Coordinates of C-alpha atoms and ligand atoms in Angstrom, one line a residue:
M1 CA 31.5 -14.6 -11.3
Q2 CA 29.8 -11.8 -13.3
S3 CA 28.8 -12.1 -17.0
A4 CA 27.2 -9.3 -19.1
V5 CA 23.7 -8.5 -18.4
I6 CA 21.1 -10.5 -19.9
Q7 CA 18.9 -7.8 -21.8
F8 CA 15.0 -8.1 -20.9
D9 CA 14.1 -8.4 -24.8
R10 CA 15.4 -11.9 -24.7
F11 CA 12.5 -12.6 -22.2
N12 CA 9.7 -10.5 -23.8
T13 CA 8.3 -13.2 -25.7
L14 CA 9.0 -16.1 -23.5
A15 CA 6.2 -18.4 -23.1
D16 CA 4.6 -18.5 -19.6
T17 CA 5.5 -22.3 -19.0
D18 CA 9.3 -21.5 -20.1
A19 CA 9.2 -18.4 -17.7
Q20 CA 8.0 -20.7 -15.0
S21 CA 10.5 -23.2 -15.4
R22 CA 13.3 -20.7 -15.7
I23 CA 12.2 -19.0 -12.5
A24 CA 12.5 -22.2 -10.6
A25 CA 16.2 -23.1 -12.3
A26 CA 17.2 -19.6 -11.4
R27 CA 16.1 -19.9 -7.6
A28 CA 17.5 -23.3 -7.2
K29 CA 20.8 -21.8 -8.3
L30 CA 20.4 -18.9 -5.8
G31 CA 19.2 -21.0 -3.0
K32 CA 19.0 -18.8 0.3
R33 CA 20.7 -15.8 -1.2
V34 CA 17.3 -14.5 -2.3
V35 CA 14.2 -14.1 -0.8
L36 CA 11.0 -13.4 -2.8
L37 CA 8.3 -11.0 -0.9
C38 CA 4.9 -10.8 -2.4
H39 CA 2.0 -8.6 -1.9
H40 CA -1.5 -10.1 -1.7
Y41 CA -2.7 -8.4 -4.9
Q42 CA 0.2 -10.1 -7.0
R43 CA -1.1 -12.1 -9.9
A44 CA -1.2 -15.9 -9.4
D45 CA 1.5 -16.9 -11.8
V46 CA 4.1 -14.9 -9.7
Y47 CA 2.3 -15.4 -6.3
R48 CA 2.8 -19.0 -6.6
H49 CA 6.9 -18.3 -6.1
A50 CA 6.6 -16.3 -3.0
D51 CA 8.6 -17.3 0.1
L52 CA 6.8 -14.6 2.1
T53 CA 3.4 -12.9 1.6
G54 CA 1.5 -10.1 3.4
D55 CA 0.1 -6.6 3.6
S56 CA 2.4 -3.4 3.5
L57 CA 3.1 -3.6 7.4
K58 CA 4.1 -7.3 7.6
L59 CA 6.2 -7.1 4.3
S60 CA 8.1 -4.2 5.8
R61 CA 8.8 -6.1 9.0
L62 CA 9.8 -9.1 7.1
A63 CA 12.1 -7.2 4.9
A64 CA 13.8 -5.9 8.2
Q65 CA 14.1 -9.3 9.5
S66 CA 15.3 -11.0 6.3
D67 CA 19.0 -12.0 6.1
A68 CA 18.9 -12.8 2.3
E69 CA 21.6 -11.1 0.0
Y70 CA 18.7 -10.2 -2.5
I71 CA 15.1 -9.0 -1.7
V72 CA 13.2 -9.6 -4.7
F73 CA 9.8 -7.4 -4.1
C74 CA 6.9 -8.5 -6.1
G75 CA 4.7 -5.6 -5.2
V76 CA 5.0 -1.7 -6.3
H77 CA 7.8 0.6 -6.3
F78 CA 7.0 2.1 -2.8
M79 CA 7.1 -1.2 -1.3
A80 CA 10.6 -2.1 -2.6
E81 CA 11.9 1.4 -1.3
V82 CA 10.8 0.4 2.1
A83 CA 12.5 -2.9 1.9
D84 CA 15.7 -1.2 0.8
I85 CA 15.3 1.5 3.8
L86 CA 14.6 -1.1 6.5
S87 CA 17.1 -4.0 5.2
K88 CA 20.9 -3.9 6.0
P89 CA 23.0 -1.8 4.0
E90 CA 24.6 -4.9 2.3
Q91 CA 21.4 -6.3 1.2
I92 CA 19.8 -5.5 -2.3
A93 CA 16.1 -4.9 -2.9
I94 CA 15.0 -5.4 -6.6
L95 CA 11.6 -4.5 -8.0
P96 CA 11.3 -7.0 -11.2
D97 CA 9.7 -4.4 -13.4
L98 CA 10.4 -0.5 -12.6
A99 CA 7.2 0.4 -14.1
A100 CA 5.5 -1.1 -11.2
G101 CA 4.3 2.1 -9.6
C102 CA 1.2 2.9 -7.3
S103 CA -1.0 5.7 -8.9
M104 CA -2.4 6.6 -5.4
A105 CA 1.3 7.2 -4.4
D106 CA 1.8 9.4 -7.4
M107 CA -0.9 11.7 -6.3
A108 CA 1.3 13.4 -3.8
S109 CA 4.9 14.6 -4.6
L110 CA 7.4 16.4 -2.5
A111 CA 7.2 19.6 -4.2
K112 CA 3.5 19.7 -3.4
V113 CA 3.4 18.7 -0.1
E114 CA 6.3 21.4 0.8
R115 CA 4.0 24.0 -1.0
C116 CA 1.2 23.0 1.2
W117 CA 3.2 23.2 4.4
R118 CA 4.3 26.8 3.5
E119 CA 0.7 27.7 2.6
L120 CA -0.4 26.3 6.0
E121 CA 2.5 28.2 7.8
A122 CA 1.0 31.4 6.4
V123 CA -2.3 30.6 8.0
V124 CA -1.8 28.8 11.2
G125 CA 1.7 29.7 12.0
D126 CA 4.9 27.4 12.4
P127 CA 3.3 23.9 11.2
D128 CA 6.2 22.0 12.9
K129 CA 4.5 23.1 16.2
L130 CA 0.9 22.6 15.2
I131 CA 0.7 19.7 12.5
T132 CA 1.9 16.2 12.4
P133 CA 2.4 15.2 8.8
V134 CA 1.2 11.6 8.4
T135 CA 2.2 9.8 5.1
Y136 CA 0.4 6.4 4.0
I137 CA 3.1 3.9 3.4
N138 CA 1.9 4.2 -0.3
S139 CA 4.0 7.0 -0.7
A140 CA 7.4 7.8 -2.2
A141 CA 10.6 7.6 -0.1
D142 CA 11.1 11.4 -0.1
L143 CA 7.6 11.8 1.5
K144 CA 8.6 9.6 4.3
A145 CA 11.7 11.5 4.7
F146 CA 9.7 14.7 5.0
C147 CA 7.6 13.2 7.9
G148 CA 10.6 12.0 9.4
E149 CA 12.3 15.6 9.5
H150 CA 9.1 17.3 10.4
G151 CA 8.3 15.1 13.5
G152 CA 5.6 13.1 11.4
I153 CA 5.3 9.4 10.9
V154 CA 4.3 6.6 8.3
C155 CA 0.9 4.5 8.8
T156 CA -0.5 1.4 6.6
S157 CA -3.8 0.3 6.3
S158 CA -3.5 -1.8 9.4
N159 CA -2.3 0.6 11.9
A160 CA -3.8 4.0 10.8
P161 CA -6.0 4.7 13.6
K162 CA -3.4 4.1 16.2
I163 CA -0.9 6.0 14.4
L164 CA -3.3 9.0 14.2
E165 CA -3.7 8.6 18.0
W166 CA 0.3 9.0 18.3
S167 CA -0.1 11.8 16.0
F168 CA -2.4 13.9 18.0
A169 CA -0.4 13.1 21.1
Q170 CA 2.3 15.1 19.3
R171 CA 0.3 18.0 18.0
E172 CA -3.1 19.3 17.6
K173 CA -3.6 19.0 14.0
V174 CA -2.8 16.1 11.3
L175 CA -1.9 16.6 7.7
F176 CA -2.7 13.0 6.1
F177 CA -1.3 12.2 2.6
P178 CA -1.8 11.0 0.0
D179 CA -5.3 8.8 0.6
Q180 CA -8.2 10.8 1.8
H181 CA -10.2 7.8 2.3
L182 CA -8.0 6.0 4.6
G183 CA -7.4 9.3 6.5
R184 CA -11.4 10.0 6.9
W185 CA -12.2 6.5 8.0
S186 CA -9.3 6.4 10.5
G187 CA -10.3 9.8 11.8
H188 CA -13.9 8.6 12.1
K189 CA -12.7 5.5 14.1
M190 CA -11.2 8.0 16.5
D191 CA -14.5 10.0 16.9
I192 CA -13.6 12.8 14.8
P193 CA -16.5 14.5 13.2
L194 CA -16.7 14.8 9.5
D195 CA -16.7 18.4 9.6
E196 CA -13.5 18.6 11.5
M197 CA -11.7 16.9 8.3
A198 CA -11.2 18.9 5.3
V199 CA -10.1 17.7 2.0
W200 CA -6.8 19.7 0.8
D201 CA -6.7 19.9 -3.0
P202 CA -3.1 20.3 -3.8
D203 CA -3.6 21.7 -7.2
L204 CA -5.5 24.8 -5.7
E205 CA -4.2 27.6 -3.7
N206 CA -4.5 26.9 0.2
G207 CA -5.9 23.6 -0.8
G208 CA -8.9 25.3 -2.0
L209 CA -9.9 26.0 1.7
S210 CA -10.8 29.2 3.5
A211 CA -8.3 30.2 6.4
E212 CA -11.4 29.6 8.6
H213 CA -11.8 26.4 7.4
I214 CA -8.1 25.3 7.7
R215 CA -7.9 26.8 11.3
R216 CA -11.1 24.6 12.1
A217 CA -10.0 21.4 10.5
R218 CA -8.2 18.7 12.9
I219 CA -7.1 16.5 10.0
L220 CA -6.5 17.9 6.5
L221 CA -7.0 15.0 4.0
W222 CA -5.0 15.1 0.8
K223 CA -7.0 14.8 -2.3
G224 CA -5.8 11.5 -3.3
H225 CA -7.3 7.8 -3.9
C226 CA -6.7 4.7 -5.0
S227 CA -8.1 4.0 -8.6
V228 CA -9.0 0.4 -7.7
H229 CA -10.8 0.9 -4.6
Q230 CA -12.8 3.9 -5.7
M231 CA -14.8 1.4 -8.0
F232 CA -16.7 -0.1 -4.9
Q233 CA -19.8 1.7 -4.2
A234 CA -22.5 1.7 -1.7
E235 CA -25.1 0.4 -4.0
H236 CA -22.9 -2.7 -4.6
I237 CA -23.5 -3.4 -0.8
H238 CA -27.3 -2.6 -0.8
R239 CA -27.7 -5.0 -3.7
F240 CA -25.9 -7.8 -1.9
R241 CA -27.8 -7.3 1.5
L242 CA -31.1 -7.4 -0.4
K243 CA -30.2 -10.8 -2.1
Y244 CA -28.2 -12.3 1.1
P245 CA -29.5 -10.8 4.4
D246 CA -27.2 -13.1 6.2
G247 CA -24.1 -12.3 4.1
L248 CA -21.1 -10.4 5.4
V249 CA -19.3 -7.6 4.0
I250 CA -15.6 -6.7 4.4
S251 CA -13.6 -3.9 2.6
H252 CA -10.4 -2.2 2.5
P253 CA -10.1 1.1 4.0
E254 CA -9.0 2.7 0.8
S255 CA -12.6 2.3 -0.1
N256 CA -14.8 5.4 0.3
F257 CA -16.5 6.5 3.4
D258 CA -19.8 4.9 2.6
V259 CA -18.6 1.7 1.5
C260 CA -16.4 1.5 4.9
R261 CA -19.4 2.6 6.9
L262 CA -21.7 -0.2 5.4
S263 CA -19.3 -2.9 6.0
D264 CA -19.2 -5.3 8.7
H265 CA -15.4 -5.2 8.8
V266 CA -12.9 -2.9 7.6
G267 CA -9.2 -3.5 7.3
S268 CA -5.9 -4.3 5.6
T269 CA -5.5 -7.1 3.0
E270 CA -4.0 -9.4 5.8
F271 CA -7.0 -8.6 7.8
I272 CA -9.3 -9.5 5.2
I273 CA -7.7 -12.8 4.5
K274 CA -7.5 -13.8 8.2
T275 CA -11.1 -12.7 8.9
V276 CA -12.6 -14.8 6.1
K277 CA -10.5 -17.7 6.9
A278 CA -11.3 -17.7 10.6
A279 CA -15.2 -17.2 9.8
P280 CA -17.6 -20.0 10.4
A281 CA -18.1 -22.6 7.3
N282 CA -20.8 -21.8 4.9
T283 CA -20.9 -18.0 5.4
H284 CA -21.4 -15.9 2.2
W285 CA -18.9 -12.9 2.0
L286 CA -18.8 -9.7 -0.4
V287 CA -15.3 -8.6 -0.3
G288 CA -14.1 -4.8 -1.5
T289 CA -10.4 -5.1 -2.4
E290 CA -8.2 -6.0 -5.5
L291 CA -9.5 -9.0 -7.6
N292 CA -6.4 -11.2 -7.5
L293 CA -6.5 -11.3 -3.7
V294 CA -10.4 -11.9 -3.7
S295 CA -10.2 -14.8 -6.3
R296 CA -7.3 -16.6 -4.5
L297 CA -9.4 -16.3 -1.3
A298 CA -12.5 -17.5 -2.9
E299 CA -10.5 -20.7 -4.1
E300 CA -9.0 -21.3 -0.7
V301 CA -12.1 -21.1 1.5
K302 CA -14.3 -22.9 -1.2
P303 CA -13.7 -26.5 0.5
E304 CA -15.5 -25.0 3.8
G305 CA -18.7 -24.1 1.9
K306 CA -17.6 -20.4 2.3
V307 CA -18.7 -18.2 -0.8
V308 CA -16.5 -15.2 -1.4
Q309 CA -17.8 -12.6 -3.9
F310 CA -16.1 -9.5 -5.5
M311 CA -17.7 -6.2 -4.6
A312 CA -17.7 -4.7 -7.9
P313 CA -19.6 -5.9 -11.2
M314 CA -16.4 -4.9 -13.2
V315 CA -13.1 -6.2 -13.1
C316 CA -10.8 -4.0 -11.0
M317 CA -7.0 -5.0 -10.6
C318 CA -4.1 -3.3 -9.3
S319 CA -2.7 -2.9 -13.1
T320 CA 0.6 -1.5 -12.2
M321 CA 1.4 -4.4 -9.8
G322 CA 0.4 -6.7 -12.5
R323 CA 3.4 -5.4 -14.7
I324 CA 5.4 -8.0 -12.6
D325 CA 4.9 -11.0 -14.5
P326 CA 6.9 -14.3 -14.8
Q327 CA 8.8 -12.8 -17.7
H328 CA 10.3 -10.0 -15.7
L329 CA 10.8 -12.3 -12.6
A330 CA 12.5 -15.0 -14.7
W331 CA 14.8 -12.1 -16.3
C332 CA 15.9 -10.4 -13.2
L333 CA 16.5 -13.9 -11.2
E334 CA 18.4 -15.3 -14.1
N335 CA 20.6 -12.0 -14.0
L336 CA 21.1 -12.7 -10.4
A337 CA 22.1 -16.1 -10.8
E338 CA 24.7 -14.9 -13.4
G339 CA 25.9 -12.2 -11.0
N340 CA 24.4 -9.2 -12.5
I341 CA 22.0 -6.9 -10.4
V342 CA 19.0 -5.4 -12.4
N343 CA 16.4 -3.1 -11.3
R344 CA 18.0 -2.3 -8.0
I345 CA 16.0 0.1 -5.8
S346 CA 18.4 2.2 -3.9
V347 CA 17.0 5.2 -1.8
P348 CA 19.7 7.9 -1.6
P349 CA 21.4 7.7 1.9
H350 CA 20.4 11.1 3.3
E351 CA 16.6 10.3 2.2
A352 CA 16.7 6.8 3.6
E353 CA 17.8 8.1 7.0
L354 CA 15.1 10.5 7.4
A355 CA 12.5 8.0 6.0
K356 CA 13.7 5.5 8.4
V357 CA 13.0 7.9 11.3
A358 CA 9.3 7.9 10.4
L359 CA 9.1 4.5 9.6
N360 CA 10.6 3.3 12.8
R361 CA 8.1 5.6 14.7
M362 CA 5.4 3.7 13.2
L363 CA 6.9 0.3 13.9
D364 CA 7.3 1.4 17.6
A365 CA 3.9 2.9 17.8
S366 CA 2.0 -0.2 16.2
Ligands
13P1 P1 -2.5 -3.3 2.3 O1 -1.4 -2.6 3.6 O2 -3.6 -3.6 3.1 O3 -1.6 -4.6 1.8 O4 -2.7 -2.4 1.3 C1 -1.9 -2.0 0.4 C2 -2.4 -1.5 -0.8 O5 -1.7 -0.8 -1.7 C3 -3.7 -1.5 -1.0 O6 -4.3 -1.0 -2.0
SF4_2 FE1 -1.6 1.6 -5.2 FE2 -4.3 1.0 -5.5 FE3 -2.5 -0.6 -6.5 FE4 -2.8 -0.2 -4.0 S1 -4.3 -1.1 -5.3 S2 -0.8 -0.6 -4.8 S3 -3.2 1.9 -3.5 S4 -2.8 1.5 -7.0

């Protein structure tokens, strides 16, 4: 039975302990009708409620497999969009705070990508014959739809080199957006020389590149980055290695090229967690990814004598994901328990259909 929507302002000043108990009570009422998916960067006071956790690839698979009526996504906007696209039509995806976006995803828009496509056409001819558009999963649904429509594909941090292989099997060039760092590192893993990758600045005419440069480039890297991972620097690794010559370094591929090159391992959030957990006891790690993940991992492996150290000297958190707090989670779950759907993420059907083409190409190829 449906009642009037409960407004968020009644939760805004709720004490954390009260929010926690109200989350538990609403979940008990909803039972298996709701599943809570949580990204590894989620803050601890929300993460503790997760039914399932993972990196972007794992979470998109889990969303597709779930049978729950409501998928409550404790992550960021693009992740909830993917859950909506890949789940069954009758399932409902919810993002507890609509302001939980991804600043990197916002660095590419459909209008700018379409302009880029037109500018490329003027230089190299029909881009649909020559260029595979590849969007990182950290992007809006309309960009995934663009890739679906133009023979392109989606990638995540755990499958990007494999997706590039697929892309080059289709066409001779790749336009990679929005993260230049993931694109560059993945191209490097495929042995593509750095001078065959050019940065496309969407705010400049022709990306700020000469026609010759565009023709020569095998990968055009969109000038986008993650504000969290850009804080990690080569000097952090040099200092760590001087102090701990036997220490090991692991980074997320959204970090810059030097950081990736100097790391012993590079991979997705799930890969980082698995690698550190599988490592021998008493090993010492420097980890280049978001602080919530690193702090949780450090606690989990401490009993085995492993030391996990955060790469940057300053605090680097995904502040947008952090907007999903216990108050917003309690608010949306209580509404669901009362029969009210709040903060539904619903991708328009035509866009969802095309985005699904690009996502399914990725799921098949990885
Ligand atoms: P993962 O796919 O590795 O979880 O990365 C997502 C992300 O946004 C990292 O910043
Ligand atoms: Fe986006 Fe960076 Fe946050 Fe990942 S850490 S969700 S890329 S802003």
